Amino acid sequence: GQIVHLADYRPTDFVLERVDLTFELDPQNTKVEARLIFHRREGVDASAPLVLDGDELMLSGLLLDQIDIPAAQYDATPDRLTIRDLPAETPFEICVTNYINPEANTQLMGLYRTNGVYCTQCEAEGFRRITYFPDRPDVLAPYTITIVAAKEGNTFLLSNGNFLGGGNYDEGRHFAAWFDPHPKPSYLFALVAGDLGLIEDTFTTMSGRDVALKIYVEHGKEPRAAYAMDALKRSMKWDEERFGREYDLDIFMIVAVSDFNMGAMENKGLNVFNDKYVLADPETATDADYANIERIIAHEYFHNWTGNRITCRDWFQLCLKEGLTVYRDQEFSSDMRSRAVKRIADVRHLKSEQFPEDGGPLAHPPRPDKYREINNFYTTTVYEKGAEITGMIATILGEDDFRKGMDLYFERHDGDAATVEDFVKCFEEASGRDLSQFFRWYIQAGTPLVSASTSYDAASSTFTLSLEQTVPATPGQSSKQALYIPLSTALILDNGQIAAPSKVEGGEYKNGVLHLTERSQTFSFSGISSRPVLSLNRGFSAPINLHLEQSAEDMVQIARHDTDMFSRWQALTTLAMPNLVKATNAVRNDAPVAFDAGFITTLIEVIGDDALEPAFRAQVLALPSESDIAREIGSSNDPDAIHQARNAAMAAIAKAGVETLTALFDAFEDKGAYSPDATSAGRRSLRNIAMSYLSFAEETPKRAADAFAAASNMTDLAHALSILTQRFPDSAEAAQALATFEARFADNALVLDKWLSIQAAIPGEGALGRIKSLTGSKHFVGTNPNRVRSLIGTFAFGNPTGFNRADGEAYRFLAEQIVSIDKRNPQLAARILTSMRSWRSLEPVRADHARAALTTIERSPALSTDVRDIVERVLK
Ligand code: B3K
Ligand code: ZN
């Protein structure tokens, strides 16, 4: 675990021209033969050796231009192969042979086995676990792949690119060959072999080429891949229409596997997916599952241009492909669904995941300048904040110049391993704007705070807005420079119209966007005939914390009348927050808990407004989460008090709104056949959240138990189960429903993940005991990442009271789990450990327990670099 610095970047000494790999697959002893053609880069010293990366490899043969290399000419260790005295000017071929054991590969990086299928994961540095290689993203070459395997158990032999041919090899074995003409880095390599079921379709591209589409899943699960196929075709079409991007091979394949460390992987022409994000039918998948499948299928497909055709020069540039591709998938989902609701959901996610990261010990810039373990930088900052930065470029430039910039990027950098600077430069050139100050978003960590104050002068019809920005200190960055912050802004008049000022002074204001560039800046708007209500950061145009003293009346006005639906939701959230904080304090002081009547009335009025789309109303009903409240309070948090306060708010809303909520529950019953479309999903979400509220107004679990019995799809079934278990955990109905669910889906691991995570989320004292006993359940398979995330991950990330119990027992439990998971799968262990990132904002008793548990991890022998990196940063 050495620290790698961006400043140390330099190109390789040798240029890789071609890659030719032959795999002879065997579960325990796969032979890999790699023929690599290199030439020495111009200007590189003739004595410079060729250094290839490895990871747990053992060299078995080494040839230079088909001749054995004498032992004195090279050094081979498990993680490096160094070859000296190579030709100075002419190209040469290195042939490396080694053997690997896929079955023993529990890290799920490199070539491994999952349910009898061979599968690879190479990003970021997994290829070096397959063969010695210059395993870095700026080394691009065309690949030819030959796969040899027993016919039995390996019907399909798949790799990247176009199929060249195949046939019988020898007794009982067959082979297939693939050629990928598009030069690619090793992290995009993939190989899959096994017996799988298949669904097929075709897509005709905008230039009229037919592309074969294939989705491979476990036998018997083919019907459950239909929605993924549909999402794929819509993604391909959308990328043509929206960005002019056409697919570039004859075939596009997706394989669903059951053991996978993350969501999916964009390998060229052969995406590998966690089966959770491919398989869906109404009986087994929720609306959220469908939306995730659509989004992730799109995301991986969009990588074909943003990531594959244009890749990253080095891993520091990760947000070049990830932030941009998240931006693209968010736009896609917005076009497929409701834009306003999608934006609200994305902002909720950003605030509950990225903001705590950016405000805690793991904060880092979207483009970091050093790392110890790159796998720990696939973060919400790189992904989601990266997407927000892309969105801000679009806001600053406007739609047309943004598209021009994207076109220029695709044209200029196709085939390149590019940098974030290259990307931003395209937008500068397309728009004529200087984005050097804007660039600071990429290299400064921390969520900016913008404080706003306003005044209105009737005599001069002038509205004044004073803004001040600060970026908090983050690890390794104590002082920050002012950012370029685009703030979508409207002044709303009494009649609900948006004011058109006759003049704006103090800075740029164009198309409703204020360009805040100074630390403090005052804008004055002339020609405003009556005192307006300020609607600031509309659509969350910048990922900031906003501090604006605004009267409850003004917020209510926005909540009721703003033309921007996001702003209406935001105003209601802003109204809710002080109520929730005040209630938390009251709970802690044993004082009576009370809520502002205006807030509750407005909320009930909005959710009862049939002119508004149901999904929007459901978002309004979903109060800020417990972790949002904790973040707002900031320090010395007591998760139990927050939980009680939030429940008290729900109870108060339920009491005051029981009629409206009951009417919603009745009106939005799902009749007829299930459809996963956004409108139907929105109706279900409104009904289900109304039912959650009603459970606070009712003494018995009857409503939820009836809903469980009546449910005709997984969305309703899982929701009813979660109300039963969360609200009435000790009831016979809850126990009965859990047993029914378990029995009904006993053979469906993905559905049992819901059964595990619903139980892992049950709040309170009993949680830890429940989790411990579930680790012994036959449905919990400790080697499968989905099972571990569903049980241990949900407990640590999604059960604030159960996990943060005051005696610290759950922290100690997590520490033991982390150390044990780390032994087989470091990436998974490190990811789950990030659940401890906010421990310093807990009240002192819990914080002490958390520190002690973290310290036991830190002192445990033989930690992976992944876990060591996280634990040390979290404790620092
Ligand atoms: N690029 C992959 C993530 C790889 C994670 C490696 N630890 C999936 C994605 O972002 O599309
Ligand atoms: Zn991605």
mmCIF file with all atom_site columns, C-alpha atoms in Angstrom, residues 305-429:
data_model
loop_
_atom_site.group_PDB
_atom_site.id
_atom_site.type_symbol
_atom_site.label_atom_id
_atom_site.label_alt_id
_atom_site.label_comp_id
_atom_site.label_asym_id
_atom_site.label_entity_id
_atom_site.label_seq_id
_atom_site.pdbx_PDB_ins_code
_atom_site.Cartn_x
_atom_site.Cartn_y
_atom_site.Cartn_z
_atom_site.occupancy
_atom_site.B_iso_or_equiv
_atom_site.pdbx_formal_charge
_atom_site.auth_seq_id
_atom_site.auth_comp_id
_atom_site.auth_asym_id
_atom_site.auth_atom_id
_atom_site.pdbx_PDB_model_num
ATOM 1   C CA . TRP A 1 305 ? -18.547 6.466  -25.127 1.00 0.00 ? 305 TRP A CA 1
ATOM 2   C CA . THR A 1 306 ? -17.804 8.123  -21.805 1.00 0.00 ? 306 THR A CA 1
ATOM 3   C CA . GLY A 1 307 ? -15.286 5.708  -20.364 1.00 0.00 ? 307 GLY A CA 1
ATOM 4   C CA . ASN A 1 308 ? -14.453 3.267  -23.137 1.00 0.00 ? 308 ASN A CA 1
ATOM 5   C CA . ARG A 1 309 ? -14.026 5.215  -26.388 1.00 0.00 ? 309 ARG A CA 1
ATOM 6   C CA . ILE A 1 310 ? -12.661 8.018  -24.246 1.00 0.00 ? 310 ILE A CA 1
ATOM 7   C CA . THR A 1 311 ? -11.066 6.584  -21.169 1.00 0.00 ? 311 THR A CA 1
ATOM 8   C CA . CYS A 1 312 ? -9.065  8.006  -18.251 1.00 0.00 ? 312 CYS A CA 1
ATOM 9   C CA . ARG A 1 313 ? -5.380  8.799  -18.376 1.00 0.00 ? 313 ARG A CA 1
ATOM 10  C CA . ASP A 1 314 ? -4.933  7.642  -14.771 1.00 0.00 ? 314 ASP A CA 1
ATOM 11  C CA . TRP A 1 315 ? -7.209  6.727  -11.869 1.00 0.00 ? 315 TRP A CA 1
ATOM 12  C CA . PHE A 1 316 ? -7.127  10.244 -10.477 1.00 0.00 ? 316 PHE A CA 1
ATOM 13  C CA . GLN A 1 317 ? -9.317  11.125 -13.449 1.00 0.00 ? 317 GLN A CA 1
ATOM 14  C CA . LEU A 1 318 ? -11.979 8.612  -12.424 1.00 0.00 ? 318 LEU A CA 1
ATOM 15  C CA . CYS A 1 319 ? -14.721 11.250 -12.214 1.00 0.00 ? 319 CYS A CA 1
ATOM 16  C CA . LEU A 1 320 ? -14.051 12.076 -15.868 1.00 0.00 ? 320 LEU A CA 1
ATOM 17  C CA . LYS A 1 321 ? -15.872 8.895  -16.764 1.00 0.00 ? 321 LYS A CA 1
ATOM 18  C CA . GLU A 1 322 ? -17.971 8.313  -13.658 1.00 0.00 ? 322 GLU A CA 1
ATOM 19  C CA . GLY A 1 323 ? -19.279 11.798 -12.906 1.00 0.00 ? 323 GLY A CA 1
ATOM 20  C CA . LEU A 1 324 ? -20.073 12.367 -16.558 1.00 0.00 ? 324 LEU A CA 1
ATOM 21  C CA . THR A 1 325 ? -21.729 8.984  -16.973 1.00 0.00 ? 325 THR A CA 1
ATOM 22  C CA . VAL A 1 326 ? -23.852 9.457  -13.851 1.00 0.00 ? 326 VAL A CA 1
ATOM 23  C CA . TYR A 1 327 ? -24.892 12.831 -15.262 1.00 0.00 ? 327 TYR A CA 1
ATOM 24  C CA . ARG A 1 328 ? -25.877 11.054 -18.468 1.00 0.00 ? 328 ARG A CA 1
ATOM 25  C CA . ASP A 1 329 ? -27.832 8.308  -16.713 1.00 0.00 ? 329 ASP A CA 1
ATOM 26  C CA . GLN A 1 330 ? -29.626 10.896 -14.581 1.00 0.00 ? 330 GLN A CA 1
ATOM 27  C CA . GLU A 1 331 ? -30.636 12.774 -17.708 1.00 0.00 ? 331 GLU A CA 1
ATOM 28  C CA . PHE A 1 332 ? -31.812 9.526  -19.268 1.00 0.00 ? 332 PHE A CA 1
ATOM 29  C CA . SER A 1 333 ? -33.956 8.625  -16.257 1.00 0.00 ? 333 SER A CA 1
ATOM 30  C CA . SER A 1 334 ? -35.328 12.176 -16.197 1.00 0.00 ? 334 SER A CA 1
ATOM 31  C CA . ASP A 1 335 ? -36.399 11.791 -19.807 1.00 0.00 ? 335 ASP A CA 1
ATOM 32  C CA . MET A 1 336 ? -37.899 8.358  -19.187 1.00 0.00 ? 336 MET A CA 1
ATOM 33  C CA . ARG A 1 337 ? -39.678 9.367  -15.980 1.00 0.00 ? 337 ARG A CA 1
ATOM 34  C CA . SER A 1 338 ? -40.617 12.561 -14.161 1.00 0.00 ? 338 SER A CA 1
ATOM 35  C CA . ARG A 1 339 ? -37.778 15.072 -14.286 1.00 0.00 ? 339 ARG A CA 1
ATOM 36  C CA . ALA A 1 340 ? -38.817 16.854 -11.085 1.00 0.00 ? 340 ALA A CA 1
ATOM 37  C CA . VAL A 1 341 ? -39.241 13.664 -9.090  1.00 0.00 ? 341 VAL A CA 1
ATOM 38  C CA . LYS A 1 342 ? -35.960 12.278 -10.393 1.00 0.00 ? 342 LYS A CA 1
ATOM 39  C CA . ARG A 1 343 ? -34.189 15.460 -9.359  1.00 0.00 ? 343 ARG A CA 1
ATOM 40  C CA . ILE A 1 344 ? -35.707 15.344 -5.885  1.00 0.00 ? 344 ILE A CA 1
ATOM 41  C CA . ALA A 1 345 ? -34.656 11.709 -5.472  1.00 0.00 ? 345 ALA A CA 1
ATOM 42  C CA . ASP A 1 346 ? -31.130 12.461 -6.699  1.00 0.00 ? 346 ASP A CA 1
ATOM 43  C CA . VAL A 1 347 ? -30.741 15.424 -4.377  1.00 0.00 ? 347 VAL A CA 1
ATOM 44  C CA . ARG A 1 348 ? -32.029 13.412 -1.449  1.00 0.00 ? 348 ARG A CA 1
ATOM 45  C CA . HIS A 1 349 ? -29.438 10.760 -2.240  1.00 0.00 ? 349 HIS A CA 1
ATOM 46  C CA . LEU A 1 350 ? -26.682 13.333 -2.683  1.00 0.00 ? 350 LEU A CA 1
ATOM 47  C CA . LYS A 1 351 ? -27.455 14.949 0.648   1.00 0.00 ? 351 LYS A CA 1
ATOM 48  C CA . SER A 1 352 ? -27.772 11.738 2.581   1.00 0.00 ? 352 SER A CA 1
ATOM 49  C CA . GLU A 1 353 ? -24.695 10.024 1.103   1.00 0.00 ? 353 GLU A CA 1
ATOM 50  C CA . GLN A 1 354 ? -22.319 12.538 -0.446  1.00 0.00 ? 354 GLN A CA 1
ATOM 51  C CA . PHE A 1 355 ? -22.726 15.428 1.981   1.00 0.00 ? 355 PHE A CA 1
ATOM 52  C CA . PRO A 1 356 ? -21.767 13.283 5.012   1.00 0.00 ? 356 PRO A CA 1
ATOM 53  C CA . GLU A 1 357 ? -18.777 11.954 3.098   1.00 0.00 ? 357 GLU A CA 1
ATOM 54  C CA . ASP A 1 358 ? -17.719 15.486 2.146   1.00 0.00 ? 358 ASP A CA 1
ATOM 55  C CA . GLY A 1 359 ? -18.171 16.690 5.716   1.00 0.00 ? 359 GLY A CA 1
ATOM 56  C CA . GLY A 1 360 ? -16.308 13.866 7.436   1.00 0.00 ? 360 GLY A CA 1
ATOM 57  C CA . PRO A 1 361 ? -12.917 12.184 7.648   1.00 0.00 ? 361 PRO A CA 1
ATOM 58  C CA . LEU A 1 362 ? -13.219 10.533 4.224   1.00 0.00 ? 362 LEU A CA 1
ATOM 59  C CA . ALA A 1 363 ? -13.762 13.834 2.375   1.00 0.00 ? 363 ALA A CA 1
ATOM 60  C CA . HIS A 1 364 ? -11.741 14.111 -0.833  1.00 0.00 ? 364 HIS A CA 1
ATOM 61  C CA . PRO A 1 365 ? -11.951 16.171 -3.991  1.00 0.00 ? 365 PRO A CA 1
ATOM 62  C CA . PRO A 1 366 ? -13.844 14.691 -6.961  1.00 0.00 ? 366 PRO A CA 1
ATOM 63  C CA . ARG A 1 367 ? -10.433 14.568 -8.551  1.00 0.00 ? 367 ARG A CA 1
ATOM 64  C CA . PRO A 1 368 ? -8.119  13.509 -5.726  1.00 0.00 ? 368 PRO A CA 1
ATOM 65  C CA . ASP A 1 369 ? -4.377  14.059 -5.970  1.00 0.00 ? 369 ASP A CA 1
ATOM 66  C CA . LYS A 1 370 ? -3.309  11.022 -3.998  1.00 0.00 ? 370 LYS A CA 1
ATOM 67  C CA . TYR A 1 371 ? -4.602  7.619  -3.012  1.00 0.00 ? 371 TYR A CA 1
ATOM 68  C CA . ARG A 1 372 ? -3.427  4.564  -1.223  1.00 0.00 ? 372 ARG A CA 1
ATOM 69  C CA . GLU A 1 373 ? -6.063  2.157  -2.515  1.00 0.00 ? 373 GLU A CA 1
ATOM 70  C CA . ILE A 1 374 ? -7.886  3.184  -5.677  1.00 0.00 ? 374 ILE A CA 1
ATOM 71  C CA . ASN A 1 375 ? -10.825 0.868  -4.951  1.00 0.00 ? 375 ASN A CA 1
ATOM 72  C CA . ASN A 1 376 ? -11.680 3.148  -2.043  1.00 0.00 ? 376 ASN A CA 1
ATOM 73  C CA . PHE A 1 377 ? -12.212 6.070  -4.434  1.00 0.00 ? 377 PHE A CA 1
ATOM 74  C CA . TYR A 1 378 ? -15.282 4.718  -6.170  1.00 0.00 ? 378 TYR A CA 1
ATOM 75  C CA . THR A 1 379 ? -17.177 7.048  -3.929  1.00 0.00 ? 379 THR A CA 1
ATOM 76  C CA . THR A 1 380 ? -20.288 9.112  -3.973  1.00 0.00 ? 380 THR A CA 1
ATOM 77  C CA . THR A 1 381 ? -18.041 12.164 -4.274  1.00 0.00 ? 381 THR A CA 1
ATOM 78  C CA . VAL A 1 382 ? -16.461 10.898 -7.492  1.00 0.00 ? 382 VAL A CA 1
ATOM 79  C CA . TYR A 1 383 ? -19.779 9.660  -8.856  1.00 0.00 ? 383 TYR A CA 1
ATOM 80  C CA . GLU A 1 384 ? -22.552 11.900 -7.598  1.00 0.00 ? 384 GLU A CA 1
ATOM 81  C CA . LYS A 1 385 ? -20.659 15.099 -6.897  1.00 0.00 ? 385 LYS A CA 1
ATOM 82  C CA . GLY A 1 386 ? -18.905 14.475 -10.210 1.00 0.00 ? 386 GLY A CA 1
ATOM 83  C CA . ALA A 1 387 ? -22.333 14.386 -11.854 1.00 0.00 ? 387 ALA A CA 1
ATOM 84  C CA . GLU A 1 388 ? -23.352 17.603 -10.107 1.00 0.00 ? 388 GLU A CA 1
ATOM 85  C CA . ILE A 1 389 ? -20.239 19.322 -11.444 1.00 0.00 ? 389 ILE A CA 1
ATOM 86  C CA . THR A 1 390 ? -21.130 18.233 -14.966 1.00 0.00 ? 390 THR A CA 1
ATOM 87  C CA . GLY A 1 391 ? -24.647 19.539 -14.370 1.00 0.00 ? 391 GLY A CA 1
ATOM 88  C CA . MET A 1 392 ? -23.245 22.889 -13.244 1.00 0.00 ? 392 MET A CA 1
ATOM 89  C CA . ILE A 1 393 ? -21.268 23.164 -16.473 1.00 0.00 ? 393 ILE A CA 1
ATOM 90  C CA . ALA A 1 394 ? -24.536 22.636 -18.331 1.00 0.00 ? 394 ALA A CA 1
ATOM 91  C CA . THR A 1 395 ? -26.228 25.286 -16.183 1.00 0.00 ? 395 THR A CA 1
ATOM 92  C CA . ILE A 1 396 ? -23.466 27.838 -16.659 1.00 0.00 ? 396 ILE A CA 1
ATOM 93  C CA . LEU A 1 397 ? -23.168 27.291 -20.405 1.00 0.00 ? 397 LEU A CA 1
ATOM 94  C CA . GLY A 1 398 ? -26.793 26.661 -21.282 1.00 0.00 ? 398 GLY A CA 1
ATOM 95  C CA . GLU A 1 399 ? -28.050 23.709 -23.287 1.00 0.00 ? 399 GLU A CA 1
ATOM 96  C CA . ASP A 1 400 ? -26.595 24.630 -26.684 1.00 0.00 ? 400 ASP A CA 1
ATOM 97  C CA . ASP A 1 401 ? -23.062 25.396 -25.629 1.00 0.00 ? 401 ASP A CA 1
ATOM 98  C CA . PHE A 1 402 ? -23.066 22.375 -23.352 1.00 0.00 ? 402 PHE A CA 1
ATOM 99  C CA . ARG A 1 403 ? -23.946 20.133 -26.277 1.00 0.00 ? 403 ARG A CA 1
ATOM 100 C CA . LYS A 1 404 ? -21.282 21.829 -28.423 1.00 0.00 ? 404 LYS A CA 1
ATOM 101 C CA . GLY A 1 405 ? -18.742 21.147 -25.708 1.00 0.00 ? 405 GLY A CA 1
ATOM 102 C CA . MET A 1 406 ? -19.763 17.485 -25.497 1.00 0.00 ? 406 MET A CA 1
ATOM 103 C CA . ASP A 1 407 ? -19.536 17.142 -29.276 1.00 0.00 ? 407 ASP A CA 1
ATOM 104 C CA . LEU A 1 408 ? -16.077 18.660 -29.223 1.00 0.00 ? 408 LEU A CA 1
ATOM 105 C CA . TYR A 1 409 ? -15.038 16.307 -26.417 1.00 0.00 ? 409 TYR A CA 1
ATOM 106 C CA . PHE A 1 410 ? -16.201 13.241 -28.378 1.00 0.00 ? 410 PHE A CA 1
ATOM 107 C CA . GLU A 1 411 ? -14.584 14.439 -31.553 1.00 0.00 ? 411 GLU A CA 1
ATOM 108 C CA . ARG A 1 412 ? -11.281 15.561 -30.139 1.00 0.00 ? 412 ARG A CA 1
ATOM 109 C CA . HIS A 1 413 ? -10.666 12.818 -27.605 1.00 0.00 ? 413 HIS A CA 1
ATOM 110 C CA . ASP A 1 414 ? -12.112 9.708  -29.226 1.00 0.00 ? 414 ASP A CA 1
ATOM 111 C CA . GLY A 1 415 ? -9.529  6.988  -28.656 1.00 0.00 ? 415 GLY A CA 1
ATOM 112 C CA . ASP A 1 416 ? -7.732  8.947  -25.948 1.00 0.00 ? 416 ASP A CA 1
ATOM 113 C CA . ALA A 1 417 ? -6.970  8.390  -22.321 1.00 0.00 ? 417 ALA A CA 1
ATOM 114 C CA . ALA A 1 418 ? -7.995  11.869 -21.248 1.00 0.00 ? 418 ALA A CA 1
ATOM 115 C CA . THR A 1 419 ? -7.898  14.121 -18.216 1.00 0.00 ? 419 THR A CA 1
ATOM 116 C CA . VAL A 1 420 ? -10.451 16.287 -16.480 1.00 0.00 ? 420 VAL A CA 1
ATOM 117 C CA . GLU A 1 421 ? -8.554  19.287 -17.860 1.00 0.00 ? 421 GLU A CA 1
ATOM 118 C CA . ASP A 1 422 ? -9.092  18.013 -21.411 1.00 0.00 ? 422 ASP A CA 1
ATOM 119 C CA . PHE A 1 423 ? -12.808 17.746 -20.699 1.00 0.00 ? 423 PHE A CA 1
ATOM 120 C CA . VAL A 1 424 ? -13.231 21.216 -19.233 1.00 0.00 ? 424 VAL A CA 1
ATOM 121 C CA . LYS A 1 425 ? -11.190 22.762 -22.025 1.00 0.00 ? 425 LYS A CA 1
ATOM 122 C CA . CYS A 1 426 ? -13.760 21.555 -24.552 1.00 0.00 ? 426 CYS A CA 1
ATOM 123 C CA . PHE A 1 427 ? -16.457 23.550 -22.772 1.00 0.00 ? 427 PHE A CA 1
ATOM 124 C CA . GLU A 1 428 ? -14.241 26.596 -22.568 1.00 0.00 ? 428 GLU A CA 1
ATOM 125 C CA . GLU A 1 429 ? -13.669 26.476 -26.297 1.00 0.00 ? 429 GLU A CA 1
#
